[in-house]
Amino acid sequence: MSKKGNEHAVTPQSEDFSAWYNELVVRAELADRGPAKGTMVIRPYGYAIWELLQKELDTRIKATGHQNAYFPLFIPESYLTREADHVEGFAPELAVVTHAGGKKLEEALVVRPTSETIIGEMFSKWISSYRDLPLLINQWANVVRWELRPRLFLRTTEFLWHEVHTAHADEADAMRETMVGLATYVDVATNIAAMPVVSGEKTAGERFAGADKTFSIEGMMRDGRALQAGTSHYLGTSFAKAFDIQYADETGGRTLCHTASWGMSTRMIGGIIMTHGDDKGLVLPPRLAPYQVVIVPLGKAELLETTTAAAQQVAAELRAVGVRVHVDLRVNLSPGFKYNDWEMKGVPVRLEIGGRDLEAGVATMALRISEDGKLAVPLAELVAKIPVVLEDFQEFLLARATAFREEHTTPVDDWEAFVEAVTTGWALVLHCGRPECEDDIKEVTKATPRNVPLGGKAETGTCVRCGQPSAYGQRIIFGRAY
RNA sequence: CGGGAUGUAGCUCAGCCUGGUAGAGCACCGCGUUUGGGACGCGGGGGUCGUCGGUUCGAAUCCGGCCAUCCCGACCA
C-alpha cells in the first residue's frame, strides 16, 4: 500500500524530468555527489553497471586489434598549445596544476581532458617505419574537464572513459579505423544497452577540437532530447604535424601519419537511465544489469527458512547457467519494501518464493515492465525459462525505445513545424550547413544539429531556416541535446 | 559569467518575521511483536544551526562580509 506523495517515490518524469533524473541516480544508489563541485562518487551498484559495459567494450576493442596501455594523467601545458584548434577548444575547461612539492612548477601541468597530445608525443617516438603501422592503442582512464554545469554521469568534472588512439599510413586506413570505432559504438549501444542510436557525421560546428571529421552516435532520451553517447574522430595529419608523428615509407620517404581517436564514457550510464527509466525508477537492460534476477523469499520463522533454502537452490541453478542472481536476505524489511526497492534499482526480473508458491511448486515471477502482471513459473522450469525471459526483455526494451524514437522523429520542411518538432523530439530537415544559420536556429529553438545520418536517402532542396540550398544532399537531425 | 534558490541531526525540512540557548518525520541502535506490495510499540544515540565579524545582558533568529552547493541559461563527452 503506497502512501501517496510519500517520500519514497521519485518525482514523475512528466512533472520534472530533470528532478526525476537527479533523484533517481541517488535513490537507485548509482552515485552520490562528491564534496567538490561537479565531482561524482560512483557507488558499487553504479560501478557494477560500468564494469559490465567496460567488459563489453574492452572485448570488442581487443577483438579489432587494439592493445591496452596507460598514459600519464599530467600533461605539460605546452603540449596542449601545439595544435591550435585543440587548445582553443579545450583551454576553457582545463584544470591546471601550477604548484607541486611545495613550490611553483617550472612548467604548469594540465590534468588531461583527453590524451591526443601526450599519446601523439609517444607515438612519434614509437613509430619510425611503415612496418610500425597501424599502431592501435586503447586506454581506460579518468579525464577532467572543468564544465560550467555538471550533471551526474552526463557531465561531471571528472569522468571515466576509454579512449582509442591510432596512427595510420594514409587517410583511407585512418578513416577505416574511424568507422570501426563508430560501428563498435552502434553495436554496444544497440545490442548491450538496448539504446537505439543514429550514427552519423557531425557538422563542422560540432566537430571535436582538432578533428577533420567527427562521427557520433546519438540516442533519444525519454524527454525527447538527444544524447551524444560516443564519438569517433578522423584527425587527419594535424596531430601528426604537431607531434611529429612520421614514418619512412617503402621508398624511404618521410611521411606524416594520419591519426584517429574514439571515446565512450560513463555518460553512457546516464543514457541508459534516460532511455529506459520510468516513474518507478531505473530499468536496466539485462546485459548490463548487475543483478538480472532478484529472489525474495517470503514468510517468517520456519517457513522463511524453507523459502530461503528454496531461493538459494534456485539461485545456484540459475548461476550455473550464467544468470546474475541475488537473493534478498534482509530480515528487517517487508516484502513490499523490497519489491519497490528492486524496482527502483531496475532489476529486470524478480522472483518471489513464499509458502503458497512452494506448495504449488512454483515461483512467482514479476518483470520490471510487463502488461501481464505476475506469473507463476514451476520451479523446475526456471533454469530453462529465465535466460529466455531475459533475452526477451532485452529485445523488448530495444523495441520500445526504438518505437519511442520513431514516434518522436519528424521530417519537416517548414520552420513552424520545425519549432514544434524540436520541443518533443527530433526534426529531420534539409539544412544549408552554414555555422551562422546553426547558431541562429539554436538561439531561437535551443536545437542543434545532432548529426548527418549515415546512409540517409539522397535529397536536395532548401534550408528549413534560411532557404539557401541544402549542403548535405540529405536530411540531417536537429534536436535539443544534453 | 548572468538569473533563481538554499546552507539547522545521516536524509527531507520546521523554528527566524516578533532574540531567551534546538525540534519533527524518515534513517540508525536495542528489545518485543510483525512479514504475499513501502509494518508497529517502547526505549536510545546523534547537531560548534556553512563561515567570519557586528549589534545585544543574551543570536539559529537582527545586520554586514565571505564561502559553498543546487536549479535554469551560455560552454561541453
mmCIF file of N, CA, C and O (backbone and C1' of nucleotides) in Angstrom, chain A residues 1 8 18 37 147-149 155-156 159 228 267 300 334 336 340 343 350 354-357 374 442, chain B residues 1 25-29 33-40 68-77:
data_model
loop_
_atom_site.group_PDB
_atom_site.id
_atom_site.type_symbol
_atom_site.label_atom_id
_atom_site.label_comp_id
_atom_site.label_asym_id
_atom_site.label_seq_id
_atom_site.Cartn_x
_atom_site.Cartn_y
_atom_site.Cartn_z
ATOM 1 N N MET A 1 0.855 -1.207 0.000
ATOM 2 C CA MET A 1 0.000 0.000 0.000
ATOM 3 C C MET A 1 0.881 1.244 0.000
ATOM 4 O O MET A 1 1.460 1.602 1.010
ATOM 5 N N HIS A 8 9.181 8.091 -0.489
ATOM 6 C CA HIS A 8 9.913 7.007 -1.146
ATOM 7 C C HIS A 8 9.970 7.207 -2.648
ATOM 8 O O HIS A 8 10.921 6.831 -3.287
ATOM 9 N N SER A 18 14.118 16.554 -15.179
ATOM 10 C CA SER A 18 15.431 16.792 -14.593
ATOM 11 C C SER A 18 15.474 16.374 -13.122
ATOM 12 O O SER A 18 16.430 15.746 -12.664
ATOM 13 N N LYS A 37 32.603 20.656 -6.301
ATOM 14 C CA LYS A 37 31.614 20.901 -7.350
ATOM 15 C C LYS A 37 31.831 20.011 -8.571
ATOM 16 O O LYS A 37 32.940 19.915 -9.091
ATOM 17 N N GLU A 147 33.697 21.624 -16.389
ATOM 18 C CA GLU A 147 32.445 22.025 -17.020
ATOM 19 C C GLU A 147 31.723 23.056 -16.174
ATOM 20 O O GLU A 147 31.776 23.026 -14.950
ATOM 21 N N LEU A 148 31.030 23.947 -16.858
ATOM 22 C CA LEU A 148 30.337 25.017 -16.145
ATOM 23 C C LEU A 148 29.114 24.489 -15.425
ATOM 24 O O LEU A 148 28.713 25.002 -14.391
ATOM 25 N N ARG A 149 28.511 23.479 -16.009
ATOM 26 C CA ARG A 149 27.265 22.999 -15.447
ATOM 27 C C ARG A 149 27.217 21.486 -15.366
ATOM 28 O O ARG A 149 26.814 20.804 -16.286
ATOM 29 N N ARG A 155 27.653 14.879 -17.225
ATOM 30 C CA ARG A 155 28.672 15.902 -17.406
ATOM 31 C C ARG A 155 29.322 16.184 -16.059
ATOM 32 O O ARG A 155 29.006 17.159 -15.411
ATOM 33 N N THR A 156 30.204 15.306 -15.636
ATOM 34 C CA THR A 156 30.883 15.511 -14.359
ATOM 35 C C THR A 156 32.277 16.072 -14.622
ATOM 36 O O THR A 156 32.827 15.914 -15.706
ATOM 37 N N PHE A 159 35.486 12.287 -15.273
ATOM 38 C CA PHE A 159 34.705 11.118 -15.692
ATOM 39 C C PHE A 159 35.619 10.001 -16.169
ATOM 40 O O PHE A 159 36.798 10.205 -16.427
ATOM 41 N N GLN A 228 24.549 12.557 -27.055
ATOM 42 C CA GLN A 228 25.704 12.080 -27.802
ATOM 43 C C GLN A 228 26.395 11.062 -26.917
ATOM 44 O O GLN A 228 26.907 11.396 -25.856
ATOM 45 N N ARG A 267 29.155 8.620 -19.241
ATOM 46 C CA ARG A 267 27.932 9.288 -19.671
ATOM 47 C C ARG A 267 26.911 8.259 -20.164
ATOM 48 O O ARG A 267 25.698 8.474 -20.048
ATOM 49 N N LYS A 300 7.876 -16.255 7.587
ATOM 50 C CA LYS A 300 8.600 -15.981 8.813
ATOM 51 C C LYS A 300 8.977 -17.297 9.482
ATOM 52 O O LYS A 300 8.471 -18.353 9.134
ATOM 53 N N SER A 334 9.931 -5.394 4.985
ATOM 54 C CA SER A 334 8.741 -6.095 4.499
ATOM 55 C C SER A 334 8.900 -6.391 3.008
ATOM 56 O O SER A 334 9.671 -5.748 2.319
ATOM 57 N N GLY A 336 6.885 -5.773 0.579
ATOM 58 C CA GLY A 336 6.511 -4.620 -0.241
ATOM 59 C C GLY A 336 7.660 -3.643 -0.401
ATOM 60 O O GLY A 336 7.907 -3.113 -1.482
ATOM 61 N N ASN A 340 9.575 -2.645 -4.067
ATOM 62 C CA ASN A 340 9.774 -1.267 -4.535
ATOM 63 C C ASN A 340 11.250 -0.927 -4.664
ATOM 64 O O ASN A 340 11.658 -0.213 -5.581
ATOM 65 N N GLU A 343 12.622 -2.510 -7.764
ATOM 66 C CA GLU A 343 12.081 -1.820 -8.939
ATOM 67 C C GLU A 343 12.804 -0.493 -9.127
ATOM 68 O O GLU A 343 13.133 -0.111 -10.249
ATOM 69 N N ARG A 350 12.063 -10.263 -11.011
ATOM 70 C CA ARG A 350 12.006 -10.568 -9.584
ATOM 71 C C ARG A 350 11.239 -11.866 -9.397
ATOM 72 O O ARG A 350 10.213 -12.091 -10.038
ATOM 73 N N GLY A 354 7.209 -17.904 -1.716
ATOM 74 C CA GLY A 354 6.539 -17.948 -0.423
ATOM 75 C C GLY A 354 5.950 -19.330 -0.187
ATOM 76 O O GLY A 354 6.131 -20.240 -0.998
ATOM 77 N N GLY A 355 5.218 -19.477 0.919
ATOM 78 C CA GLY A 355 4.633 -20.756 1.277
ATOM 79 C C GLY A 355 3.679 -21.274 0.207
ATOM 80 O O GLY A 355 3.718 -22.447 -0.172
ATOM 81 N N ARG A 356 2.831 -20.395 -0.311
ATOM 82 C CA ARG A 356 1.861 -20.806 -1.339
ATOM 83 C C ARG A 356 2.572 -21.288 -2.588
ATOM 84 O O ARG A 356 2.146 -22.244 -3.240
ATOM 85 N N ASP A 357 3.693 -20.585 -2.918
ATOM 86 C CA ASP A 357 4.449 -20.967 -4.112
ATOM 87 C C ASP A 357 5.022 -22.366 -3.954
ATOM 88 O O ASP A 357 4.907 -23.194 -4.853
ATOM 89 N N LYS A 374 1.954 -10.647 -12.544
ATOM 90 C CA LYS A 374 2.873 -11.674 -12.074
ATOM 91 C C LYS A 374 2.484 -13.041 -12.625
ATOM 92 O O LYS A 374 1.305 -13.334 -12.779
ATOM 93 N N LYS A 442 19.783 27.624 -33.062
ATOM 94 C CA LYS A 442 19.990 27.304 -31.658
ATOM 95 C C LYS A 442 19.452 28.406 -30.746
ATOM 96 O O LYS A 442 18.832 28.145 -29.715
ATOM 97 P P C B 1 33.050 35.039 -11.870
ATOM 98 O "O5'" C B 1 32.003 35.155 -13.078
ATOM 99 C "C5'" C B 1 32.216 36.068 -14.133
ATOM 100 C "C4'" C B 1 31.016 36.069 -15.049
ATOM 101 C "C3'" C B 1 29.645 36.144 -14.388
ATOM 102 O "O3'" C B 1 29.349 37.458 -13.933
ATOM 103 C "C1'" C B 1 29.568 34.576 -16.140
ATOM 104 P P G B 25 8.598 12.446 15.361
ATOM 105 O "O5'" G B 25 8.597 12.172 13.795
ATOM 106 C "C5'" G B 25 7.374 12.203 13.050
ATOM 107 C "C4'" G B 25 7.682 12.073 11.585
ATOM 108 C "C3'" G B 25 8.580 10.894 11.207
ATOM 109 O "O3'" G B 25 7.851 9.692 11.075
ATOM 110 C "C1'" G B 25 9.403 12.847 10.172
ATOM 111 P P C B 26 8.525 8.320 11.482
ATOM 112 O "O5'" C B 26 9.633 8.115 10.355
ATOM 113 C "C5'" C B 26 9.261 7.811 9.008
ATOM 114 C "C4'" C B 26 10.444 7.973 8.083
ATOM 115 C "C3'" C B 26 11.653 7.094 8.376
ATOM 116 O "O3'" C B 26 11.502 5.774 7.881
ATOM 117 C "C1'" C B 26 12.379 9.292 7.964
ATOM 118 P P A B 27 12.186 4.565 8.666
ATOM 119 O "O5'" A B 27 13.734 4.903 8.546
ATOM 120 C "C5'" A B 27 14.419 4.748 7.301
ATOM 121 C "C4'" A B 27 15.869 5.144 7.449
ATOM 122 C "C3'" A B 27 16.646 4.383 8.535
ATOM 123 O "O3'" A B 27 17.121 3.140 8.055
ATOM 124 C "C1'" A B 27 17.040 6.694 8.757
ATOM 125 P P C B 28 17.236 1.914 9.082
ATOM 126 O "O5'" C B 28 18.359 2.406 10.104
ATOM 127 C "C5'" C B 28 19.707 2.606 9.666
ATOM 128 C "C4'" C B 28 20.544 3.064 10.830
ATOM 129 C "C3'" C B 28 20.457 2.183 12.073
ATOM 130 O "O3'" C B 28 21.317 1.063 11.969
ATOM 131 C "C1'" C B 28 20.230 4.442 12.713
ATOM 132 P P C B 29 20.788 -0.353 12.511
ATOM 133 O "O5'" C B 29 21.036 -0.222 14.077
ATOM 134 C "C5'" C B 29 22.357 -0.086 14.597
ATOM 135 C "C4'" C B 29 22.293 0.084 16.093
ATOM 136 C "C3'" C B 29 21.394 -0.905 16.817
ATOM 137 O "O3'" C B 29 22.031 -2.143 17.040
ATOM 138 C "C1'" C B 29 20.935 1.267 17.601
ATOM 139 P P U B 33 8.666 -11.756 20.225
ATOM 140 O "O5'" U B 33 7.481 -11.027 19.473
ATOM 141 C "C5'" U B 33 6.198 -10.946 20.101
ATOM 142 C "C4'" U B 33 5.320 -9.987 19.350
ATOM 143 C "C3'" U B 33 5.033 -10.345 17.892
ATOM 144 O "O3'" U B 33 4.044 -11.347 17.761
ATOM 145 C "C1'" U B 33 5.569 -8.056 18.058
ATOM 146 P P U B 34 3.993 -12.155 16.378
ATOM 147 O "O5'" U B 34 3.853 -10.954 15.334
ATOM 148 C "C5'" U B 34 3.765 -11.213 13.974
ATOM 149 C "C4'" U B 34 3.692 -9.898 13.235
ATOM 150 C "C3'" U B 34 3.970 -10.049 11.751
ATOM 151 O "O3'" U B 34 2.784 -10.405 11.059
ATOM 152 C "C1'" U B 34 5.288 -8.291 12.612
ATOM 153 P P U B 35 2.836 -11.676 10.110
ATOM 154 O "O5'" U B 35 3.549 -11.126 8.799
ATOM 155 C "C5'" U B 35 3.162 -9.857 8.257
ATOM 156 C "C4'" U B 35 4.209 -9.427 7.248
ATOM 157 C "C3'" U B 35 4.430 -10.456 6.136
ATOM 158 O "O3'" U B 35 4.588 -9.802 4.891
ATOM 159 C "C1'" U B 35 6.466 -10.004 7.246
ATOM 160 P P G B 36 3.317 -9.243 4.064
ATOM 161 O "O5'" G B 36 3.911 -9.243 2.589
ATOM 162 C "C5'" G B 36 4.092 -10.470 1.917
ATOM 163 C "C4'" G B 36 3.357 -10.431 0.605
ATOM 164 C "C3'" G B 36 1.865 -10.179 0.733
ATOM 165 O "O3'" G B 36 1.444 -9.541 -0.451
ATOM 166 C "C1'" G B 36 2.229 -12.333 -0.138
ATOM 167 P P G B 37 1.037 -7.981 -0.463
ATOM 168 O "O5'" G B 37 2.515 -7.371 -0.601
ATOM 169 C "C5'" G B 37 3.042 -6.521 0.411
ATOM 170 C "C4'" G B 37 3.188 -5.109 -0.127
ATOM 171 C "C3'" G B 37 1.871 -4.405 -0.429
ATOM 172 O "O3'" G B 37 2.027 -3.007 -0.219
ATOM 173 C "C1'" G B 37 3.127 -4.567 -2.392
ATOM 174 P P G B 38 2.081 -2.472 1.362
ATOM 175 O "O5'" G B 38 3.657 -2.428 1.560
ATOM 176 C "C5'" G B 38 4.415 -1.599 0.720
ATOM 177 C "C4'" G B 38 5.690 -1.220 1.427
ATOM 178 C "C3'" G B 38 5.487 -0.348 2.668
ATOM 179 O "O3'" G B 38 6.585 -0.654 3.526
ATOM 180 C "C1'" G B 38 6.756 0.818 1.083
ATOM 181 P P A B 39 6.254 -1.544 4.848
ATOM 182 O "O5'" A B 39 5.110 -0.741 5.599
ATOM 183 C "C5'" A B 39 5.321 -0.206 6.870
ATOM 184 C "C4'" A B 39 4.493 -0.989 7.872
ATOM 185 C "C3'" A B 39 4.585 -0.409 9.262
ATOM 186 O "O3'" A B 39 3.663 0.649 9.395
ATOM 187 C "C1'" A B 39 4.853 -2.770 9.338
ATOM 188 P P C B 40 4.087 1.933 10.229
ATOM 189 O "O5'" C B 40 4.031 1.340 11.718
ATOM 190 C "C5'" C B 40 2.783 1.155 12.334
ATOM 191 C "C4'" C B 40 2.939 0.371 13.601
ATOM 192 C "C3'" C B 40 3.732 1.031 14.729
ATOM 193 O "O3'" C B 40 3.017 2.061 15.376
ATOM 194 C "C1'" C B 40 4.210 -1.281 14.634
ATOM 195 P P A B 68 33.823 29.123 -3.039
ATOM 196 O "O5'" A B 68 32.804 27.967 -2.649
ATOM 197 C "C5'" A B 68 33.244 26.852 -1.883
ATOM 198 C "C4'" A B 68 32.056 26.062 -1.405
ATOM 199 C "C3'" A B 68 31.078 25.641 -2.495
ATOM 200 O "O3'" A B 68 31.529 24.491 -3.177
ATOM 201 C "C1'" A B 68 29.888 26.518 -0.660
ATOM 202 P P U B 69 31.125 24.303 -4.729
ATOM 203 O "O5'" U B 69 29.655 23.706 -4.594
ATOM 204 C "C5'" U B 69 29.449 22.484 -3.904
ATOM 205 C "C4'" U B 69 27.987 22.319 -3.601
ATOM 206 C "C3'" U B 69 27.050 22.399 -4.806
ATOM 207 O "O3'" U B 69 27.000 21.165 -5.493
ATOM 208 C "C1'" U B 69 26.187 23.736 -3.067
ATOM 209 P P C B 70 26.639 21.163 -7.041
ATOM 210 O "O5'" C B 70 25.063 21.411 -7.008
ATOM 211 C "C5'" C B 70 24.204 20.454 -6.392
ATOM 212 C "C4'" C B 70 22.801 20.993 -6.354
ATOM 213 C "C3'" C B 70 22.255 21.468 -7.692
ATOM 214 O "O3'" C B 70 21.762 20.391 -8.458
ATOM 215 C "C1'" C B 70 21.809 23.100 -6.053
ATOM 216 P P C B 71 21.795 20.509 -10.064
ATOM 217 O "O5'" C B 71 20.588 21.491 -10.361
ATOM 218 C "C5'" C B 71 19.250 21.099 -10.059
ATOM 219 C "C4'" C B 71 18.318 22.254 -10.332
ATOM 220 C "C3'" C B 71 18.460 22.883 -11.714
ATOM 221 O "O3'" C B 71 17.762 22.153 -12.700
ATOM 222 C "C1'" C B 71 18.406 24.589 -10.094
ATOM 223 P P C B 72 18.341 22.125 -14.184
ATOM 224 O "O5'" C B 72 17.967 23.584 -14.720
ATOM 225 C "C5'" C B 72 16.613 23.982 -14.875
ATOM 226 C "C4'" C B 72 16.542 25.384 -15.409
ATOM 227 C "C3'" C B 72 17.465 25.703 -16.573
ATOM 228 O "O3'" C B 72 16.980 25.210 -17.805
ATOM 229 C "C1'" C B 72 17.589 27.449 -15.017
ATOM 230 P P G B 73 18.023 24.919 -18.972
ATOM 231 O "O5'" G B 73 18.722 26.333 -19.196
ATOM 232 C "C5'" G B 73 18.852 26.826 -20.503
ATOM 233 C "C4'" G B 73 19.449 28.210 -20.554
ATOM 234 C "C3'" G B 73 20.823 28.267 -21.218
ATOM 235 O "O3'" G B 73 20.693 28.266 -22.632
ATOM 236 C "C1'" G B 73 20.846 29.570 -19.254
ATOM 237 P P A B 74 21.639 27.340 -23.486
ATOM 238 O "O5'" A B 74 22.994 28.187 -23.505
ATOM 239 C "C5'" A B 74 23.103 29.347 -24.329
ATOM 240 C "C4'" A B 74 24.398 30.050 -24.035
ATOM 241 C "C3'" A B 74 25.648 29.180 -24.149
ATOM 242 O "O3'" A B 74 26.121 29.123 -25.488
ATOM 243 C "C1'" A B 74 25.686 30.315 -22.101
ATOM 244 P P C B 75 26.507 27.740 -26.163
ATOM 245 O "O5'" C B 75 27.803 27.337 -25.334
ATOM 246 C "C5'" C B 75 29.042 28.006 -25.547
ATOM 247 C "C4'" C B 75 30.127 27.298 -24.793
ATOM 248 C "C3'" C B 75 30.276 25.811 -25.119
ATOM 249 O "O3'" C B 75 31.061 25.608 -26.278
ATOM 250 C "C1'" C B 75 30.234 26.095 -22.781
ATOM 251 P P C B 76 30.800 24.321 -27.166
ATOM 252 O "O5'" C B 76 31.059 23.159 -26.121
ATOM 253 C "C5'" C B 76 31.912 22.065 -26.439
ATOM 254 C "C4'" C B 76 32.060 21.194 -25.234
ATOM 255 C "C3'" C B 76 31.484 19.783 -25.356
ATOM 256 O "O3'" C B 76 32.434 18.889 -25.895
ATOM 257 C "C1'" C B 76 30.666 20.786 -23.371
ATOM 258 P P A B 77 31.949 17.612 -26.833
ATOM 259 O "O5'" A B 77 32.170 16.289 -25.972
ATOM 260 C "C5'" A B 77 32.494 15.136 -26.708
ATOM 261 C "C4'" A B 77 31.865 13.954 -25.998
ATOM 262 C "C3'" A B 77 30.376 14.148 -25.704
ATOM 263 O "O3'" A B 77 29.584 13.130 -26.198
ATOM 264 C "C1'" A B 77 31.600 13.601 -23.714
#
